[in-house]
């Protein structure tokens, strides 16, 4: 007599298992199949092409009515099982029941719903089945606003599908880059760029606070206050195994239903497979291992020996036009090495992670043709040491002689294009070199080759070397070991190529390291925030400790706190607040600085936010004594009190400090304003010094009194205070826009020449434009960082994560 | 065998940043890298005691904020020409939580 097999869930895993079972022994079991969805098995992966309109539901059905009938399956679709009676071996739905000799649980998983206000509003869907897909199709057809929460595989397929149908879509993602479990930041950046090209808005580092609406979803509110309109909200933040009936039946369940290698649960008559199981502490979210489970379970059910062994799986995103491939482990680690290939022009990125001469991880974007080949090498653990040099180029390059770059360049015909941006061919470069352009700069100047995105620089140099018959004499110094581009190149390219994030710069300009280093990251952060004041968000983690913590670190790890004292002027109330703070936080030293203000030295990091809050309450703000930015404006008493004073030097100093404070600059900026040529404010050794005279204001620039002592050089003399302010801000903006990071003003003017500076500033139109750009940037940066970090909620990073001092130490 | 202590959510540590654990024998810095891995190292630079937690995290390295020595987070060994190393402790992420080895509490002071 045939035995009775009951299967709960007609999904991808059980479907494949039944195929295998019927193929091996059609007579072994009478099968009853329950399914929660009112339909049989279809290819769930293909819901995305259905959503985007590339396929219809009919195209993706895997088992139709005829198939079930031919195999004698008793189908109970639309009947979720509500109870398993293990004692009597019967399962129950709300409509019927079925007895079993063997039971298979294949209930898949349930989408995770984040517990925010409004999650139950109509218009909030997940992405799991045909019903969800149809709801999203409707949103697209009606041209609505859709928000997808979750920038993983499912979320992005949902977003792209709805966008293809005409919805206007925003993706909100908690992490710093998309698909962070499959992609590293570089590939995540390329993906984001491609999605944005098709009109999808991507908001990373976005935490959802609430879904708002009356009677239905209308908008999504984020923790940072951003609101996105939403007629439809799709939550795709993750899945968890659907184990409810197994838990109720008291089967052993950890995160998923636990199964052994034969896929048997803790009850010998009950088996489980698919996303609902946990096998050796591992959960599953992709079909490849589930198909292996299906094979094993079919054999187990037929009484054969079989054991399931999970293999590494690879992921692809099914969004037409976004080609990505990811497999294995791509975290950096001890003994691991990277081979990175970037072709910014074509938006291609490939990275192989190697350990012991074997591939252990692959991330590819843009060109994934070789993905499966790398995946094969990885799965087989092939030793790649022999082909390491050319490995990244894929199978097509293996086996031949190692390519000689010089020979390759020599072989190029004269009309071969070398610089894609400017359409310069090899012949033109050869001619220029023969005509006397023997340095890269000269070649750039005469032909424009490598003058735009710069990625062909190496090739241009090879053409030059081949023409000159030697190595090119001069190669400009790269910013750091991460890139061959100079600071100047990087700045120019940030502007011309519209690069707006650190990963964007690193990808497009071919950074050689994965995350940069302590030398290039602060520079890039500065260049980006100067270039895109409104769009770019300052990256705290790319800042040196003092600027990250808004205080100067001391040699023992404590900090110093210097409140601003505008123009060196203070009040009894401010002094009292400073004295109180010094008492309250046991400050070991209170010192008057060389910059006309007071330094509280030796403050503990965790006290900083409290101390700032106290100082803020008395109206004191950060003095930025730690920043590559405006430090102090030193003044003298001036004509208000001094018998020699010609103008209100104190007032002008305060006015300038209030205008300039908070701005970030390539290096620190200090000002001095003296009321007469006696120069008590030492204005002539500051970055900008103003000496007041009867007829007006003498402005001189580029002084310093540090490691080098430099007297300022005269810039201009102007009759009114307003003009003095306008010239000063214009000078500082010119410095911000042009100087190399960490060049103090005098170093920069020594490079470009003071005449160049004068030329730019003497044009009134230009001065006005510089002032406007400075003001635009200040609309973002003229604010007190102390106040921001003293806010409740923003303080955490200043305190330790955990304190084990009270635990017994041995 | 390592006993694991759950100390915080991964999101309590900023990406490419660090937070501290205080113990009776000094602080341990817990770093989070760009790829969401975590590393626990003594928060004391072998050069002149700089607080490594305040350095810049790049890839799997940390640069000391005081004089720019660079350490591999995996091994605690100084890179390049500099000579020295920092003690490392087991640390990992599981289900969005940061776990550290209990030896952090029980260790003797290195110095
Ligand atoms: C506090 C103060 C000394 C004091 O007790 O008076 C000071 C303290 C430091 N100075 Fe200074 N400088 C201070 C006025 C000066 C002055 C005098 C002035 O501004 O009139 C100079 C010379 C003028 C100049 O800048 O041209 C000065 C030239 C430097 C330099 C050399 C700069 C250069 O271009 O050569 C450095 C090193 C650097 O910036 O790279 C420096 C760096 C430092 C640092 C930030 C060293 C560091 O990186 O840790 C010191 C921080 C100590 C701390 O924890 O607070 N400090 N420093 C003064 C703070 C002024 C303020 O109110 O903000
Ligand atoms: C849109 C989308 C795209 C995807 N793309 C990919 C991809 O590109 N590559 C990849 O590898 N994977 C992809 N996946 C994941 C893949 O679809 C799943 O891994 C796979 O479907 C899991 O198979 P399963 O049989 O365990 O569960 P499912 O296929 O989910 O089947 C479970 C079935 O059980 C039913 N059920 C649940 N509880 C009960 C109950 N109590 N009684 C009766 N029936 C019940 C459910 O209704 C469901 O029909 C994608 C998933 C989705 C949603
Ligand atoms: S002179 Fe040197 S020691 Fe003195 S405060 Fe300035 S940097 Fe520090
Ligand atoms: S203390 Fe760390 S480098 Fe000097």
Tab-separated table of N, CA, C and O and ligand atoms in Angstrom, chain A residues 544 546 552-554 560 562 591-597 599 601 623 625 628 631-632 634 667-668 670 682 685-686 703-708 744 746, ligand 1:
chain	number	residue	atom	x	y	z
A	544	UNK	N	40.365	63.912	11.231
A	544	UNK	CA	41.345	63.708	12.285
A	544	UNK	C	40.641	63.896	13.632
A	544	UNK	O	39.680	64.651	13.753
A	546	UNK	N	40.797	65.524	16.371
A	546	UNK	CA	40.404	66.818	16.930
A	546	UNK	C	39.139	67.346	16.273
A	546	UNK	O	38.253	67.891	16.924
A	552	UNK	N	40.769	69.574	21.167
A	552	UNK	CA	42.139	69.129	20.890
A	552	UNK	C	42.533	67.992	21.812
A	552	UNK	O	42.461	68.120	23.033
A	553	UNK	N	42.992	66.904	21.221
A	553	UNK	CA	43.431	65.780	22.045
A	553	UNK	C	44.779	66.144	22.681
A	553	UNK	O	45.611	66.810	22.074
A	554	UNK	N	44.963	65.721	23.923
A	554	UNK	CA	46.216	65.975	24.635
A	554	UNK	C	47.040	64.705	24.673
A	554	UNK	O	46.548	63.637	24.360
A	560	UNK	N	41.263	69.490	25.291
A	560	UNK	CA	41.188	70.878	25.729
A	560	UNK	C	39.984	71.531	25.080
A	560	UNK	O	39.605	71.187	23.967
A	562	UNK	N	38.231	75.170	24.150
A	562	UNK	CA	38.467	76.601	23.986
A	562	UNK	C	37.202	77.259	23.429
A	562	UNK	O	36.903	77.091	22.257
A	591	UNK	N	44.149	78.243	31.001
A	591	UNK	CA	45.260	79.016	30.449
A	591	UNK	C	44.755	80.026	29.429
A	591	UNK	O	43.853	79.731	28.659
A	592	UNK	N	45.357	81.201	29.445
A	592	UNK	CA	45.052	82.177	28.401
A	592	UNK	C	45.910	81.810	27.197
A	592	UNK	O	47.118	81.601	27.324
A	593	UNK	N	45.281	81.703	26.030
A	593	UNK	CA	46.025	81.257	24.845
A	593	UNK	C	46.688	82.426	24.161
A	593	UNK	O	46.430	83.590	24.471
A	594	UNK	N	47.517	82.071	23.174
A	594	UNK	CA	48.120	83.103	22.344
A	594	UNK	C	47.103	83.743	21.416
A	594	UNK	O	47.437	84.662	20.671
A	595	UNK	N	45.887	83.218	21.409
A	595	UNK	CA	44.882	83.738	20.487
A	595	UNK	C	43.793	84.528	21.182
A	595	UNK	O	42.687	84.599	20.668
A	596	UNK	N	44.110	85.105	22.324
A	596	UNK	CA	43.150	85.950	23.040
A	596	UNK	C	41.894	85.216	23.484
A	596	UNK	O	40.775	85.658	23.227
A	597	UNK	N	42.045	84.074	24.062
A	597	UNK	CA	40.896	83.424	24.670
A	597	UNK	C	41.365	82.433	25.712
A	597	UNK	O	42.568	82.336	25.985
A	599	UNK	N	41.702	78.648	27.512
A	599	UNK	CA	41.776	77.218	27.220
A	599	UNK	C	41.548	76.440	28.517
A	599	UNK	O	42.171	76.732	29.543
A	601	UNK	N	42.148	72.955	29.876
A	601	UNK	CA	42.924	71.788	29.446
A	601	UNK	C	42.712	70.595	30.367
A	601	UNK	O	42.577	70.763	31.583
A	623	UNK	N	35.278	77.404	19.847
A	623	UNK	CA	36.279	78.312	19.296
A	623	UNK	C	37.050	77.672	18.152
A	623	UNK	O	37.951	78.302	17.593
A	625	UNK	N	39.413	75.721	18.074
A	625	UNK	CA	40.870	75.783	18.275
A	625	UNK	C	41.517	74.530	17.696
A	625	UNK	O	42.729	74.395	17.706
A	628	UNK	N	41.015	72.779	10.948
A	628	UNK	CA	41.527	73.414	9.754
A	628	UNK	C	40.367	74.289	9.328
A	628	UNK	O	39.513	73.893	8.537
A	631	UNK	N	40.274	80.051	13.084
A	631	UNK	CA	40.628	80.001	14.500
A	631	UNK	C	40.208	81.311	15.154
A	631	UNK	O	39.044	81.507	15.430
A	632	UNK	N	41.167	82.198	15.348
A	632	UNK	CA	40.832	83.423	16.085
A	632	UNK	C	40.948	84.649	15.191
A	632	UNK	O	41.620	84.629	14.171
A	634	UNK	N	42.287	88.132	16.143
A	634	UNK	CA	42.899	88.861	17.237
A	634	UNK	C	42.711	90.355	16.974
A	634	UNK	O	42.872	90.809	15.850
A	667	UNK	N	43.955	74.766	5.539
A	667	UNK	CA	44.707	74.690	6.783
A	667	UNK	C	44.073	75.727	7.690
A	667	UNK	O	43.066	76.332	7.337
A	668	UNK	N	44.634	75.920	8.888
A	668	UNK	CA	43.972	76.882	9.771
A	668	UNK	C	44.088	78.302	9.236
A	668	UNK	O	45.000	78.632	8.488
A	670	UNK	N	43.966	82.348	10.578
A	670	UNK	CA	43.939	83.275	11.703
A	670	UNK	C	43.946	84.696	11.160
A	670	UNK	O	44.608	84.967	10.162
A	682	UNK	N	49.326	92.249	16.206
A	682	UNK	CA	50.253	91.433	15.403
A	682	UNK	C	49.628	90.988	14.090
A	682	UNK	O	49.776	89.838	13.674
A	685	UNK	N	51.418	89.078	10.866
A	685	UNK	CA	51.912	87.702	10.748
A	685	UNK	C	50.733	86.739	10.760
A	685	UNK	O	50.843	85.614	11.235
A	686	UNK	N	49.583	87.190	10.256
A	686	UNK	CA	48.397	86.330	10.223
A	686	UNK	C	48.074	85.959	8.770
A	686	UNK	O	48.631	86.500	7.835
A	703	UNK	N	50.522	85.712	5.938
A	703	UNK	CA	51.551	85.720	6.951
A	703	UNK	C	51.426	84.485	7.826
A	703	UNK	O	50.445	83.755	7.759
A	704	UNK	N	52.433	84.230	8.649
A	704	UNK	CA	52.385	83.132	9.603
A	704	UNK	C	53.493	83.360	10.608
A	704	UNK	O	54.471	84.053	10.323
A	705	UNK	N	53.330	82.774	11.788
A	705	UNK	CA	54.392	82.896	12.770
A	705	UNK	C	54.590	81.573	13.467
A	705	UNK	O	54.726	81.478	14.671
A	706	UNK	N	54.550	80.527	12.686
A	706	UNK	CA	54.709	79.203	13.263
A	706	UNK	C	56.085	78.669	12.951
A	706	UNK	O	57.094	79.300	13.258
A	707	UNK	N	56.102	77.496	12.295
A	707	UNK	CA	57.388	76.890	11.979
A	707	UNK	C	58.191	77.796	11.053
A	707	UNK	O	59.407	77.787	11.067
A	708	UNK	N	57.459	78.517	10.222
A	708	UNK	CA	58.101	79.558	9.408
A	708	UNK	C	57.487	80.874	9.833
A	708	UNK	O	56.295	80.958	10.068
A	744	UNK	N	49.039	75.925	4.173
A	744	UNK	CA	48.651	77.180	4.797
A	744	UNK	C	48.632	78.264	3.717
A	744	UNK	O	49.306	78.127	2.696
A	746	UNK	N	50.090	81.016	3.140
A	746	UNK	CA	51.347	81.513	2.566
A	746	UNK	C	51.955	80.510	1.593
A	746	UNK	O	52.552	80.869	0.592
C	1	LIG	C1	46.603	76.756	22.850
C	1	LIG	C2	47.723	77.400	22.012
C	1	LIG	C3	48.968	77.699	22.843
C	1	LIG	C4	48.661	78.571	24.014
C	1	LIG	O1	48.499	78.014	25.081
C	1	LIG	O2	48.603	79.780	23.811
C	1	LIG	C5	48.168	76.531	20.879
C	1	LIG	C6	48.232	75.190	20.991
C	1	LIG	C7	48.505	74.327	19.948
C	1	LIG	N1	48.969	74.677	18.735
C	1	LIG	FE1	49.431	76.552	18.198
C	1	LIG	N2	48.498	77.256	19.800
C	1	LIG	C8	48.153	78.519	20.031
C	1	LIG	C9	48.538	79.603	19.307
C	1	LIG	C10	49.462	79.558	18.264
C	1	LIG	C11	50.068	80.691	17.669
C	1	LIG	C12	49.905	82.131	18.142
C	1	LIG	C13	48.760	82.847	17.535
C	1	LIG	O3	47.815	82.247	16.951
C	1	LIG	O4	48.792	84.064	17.627
C	1	LIG	C14	50.877	80.205	16.643
C	1	LIG	C15	51.769	80.972	15.686
C	1	LIG	C16	50.992	81.766	14.696
C	1	LIG	C17	50.618	81.006	13.464
C	1	LIG	O5	49.774	80.111	13.524
C	1	LIG	O6	51.143	81.314	12.412
C	1	LIG	C18	50.726	78.782	16.653
C	1	LIG	C19	51.359	77.919	15.773
C	1	LIG	C20	51.074	76.553	15.693
C	1	LIG	C21	51.545	75.668	14.645
C	1	LIG	C22	52.469	76.056	13.483
C	1	LIG	C23	51.639	76.506	12.329
C	1	LIG	C24	52.426	76.793	11.106
C	1	LIG	O7	51.798	77.115	10.078
C	1	LIG	O8	53.667	76.714	11.103
C	1	LIG	C25	50.989	74.407	14.896
C	1	LIG	C26	51.150	73.114	14.088
C	1	LIG	C27	50.081	72.984	12.992
C	1	LIG	O9	49.085	73.686	12.960
C	1	LIG	O10	50.265	72.119	12.132
C	1	LIG	C28	50.232	74.543	16.112
C	1	LIG	C29	49.514	73.518	16.736
C	1	LIG	C30	49.034	73.589	17.984
C	1	LIG	C31	48.380	72.410	18.640
C	1	LIG	C32	46.996	72.290	18.052
C	1	LIG	C33	49.198	71.124	18.519
C	1	LIG	C34	48.337	69.899	18.303
C	1	LIG	O11	48.099	69.563	17.114
C	1	LIG	O12	47.913	69.310	19.264
C	1	LIG	C35	48.349	72.827	20.112
C	1	LIG	C36	47.086	72.332	20.771
C	1	LIG	C37	47.183	72.431	22.286
C	1	LIG	C38	45.863	72.159	22.873
C	1	LIG	O13	45.571	71.002	23.132
C	1	LIG	O14	45.075	73.081	23.099
C	1	LIG	N3	50.307	75.851	16.544
C	1	LIG	N4	49.876	78.410	17.649
C	1	LIG	C39	47.302	78.656	21.269
C	1	LIG	C40	45.820	78.630	20.908
C	1	LIG	C41	45.349	79.849	20.248
C	1	LIG	C42	43.865	79.867	20.215
C	1	LIG	O15	43.271	80.576	21.046
C	1	LIG	O16	43.283	79.218	19.370
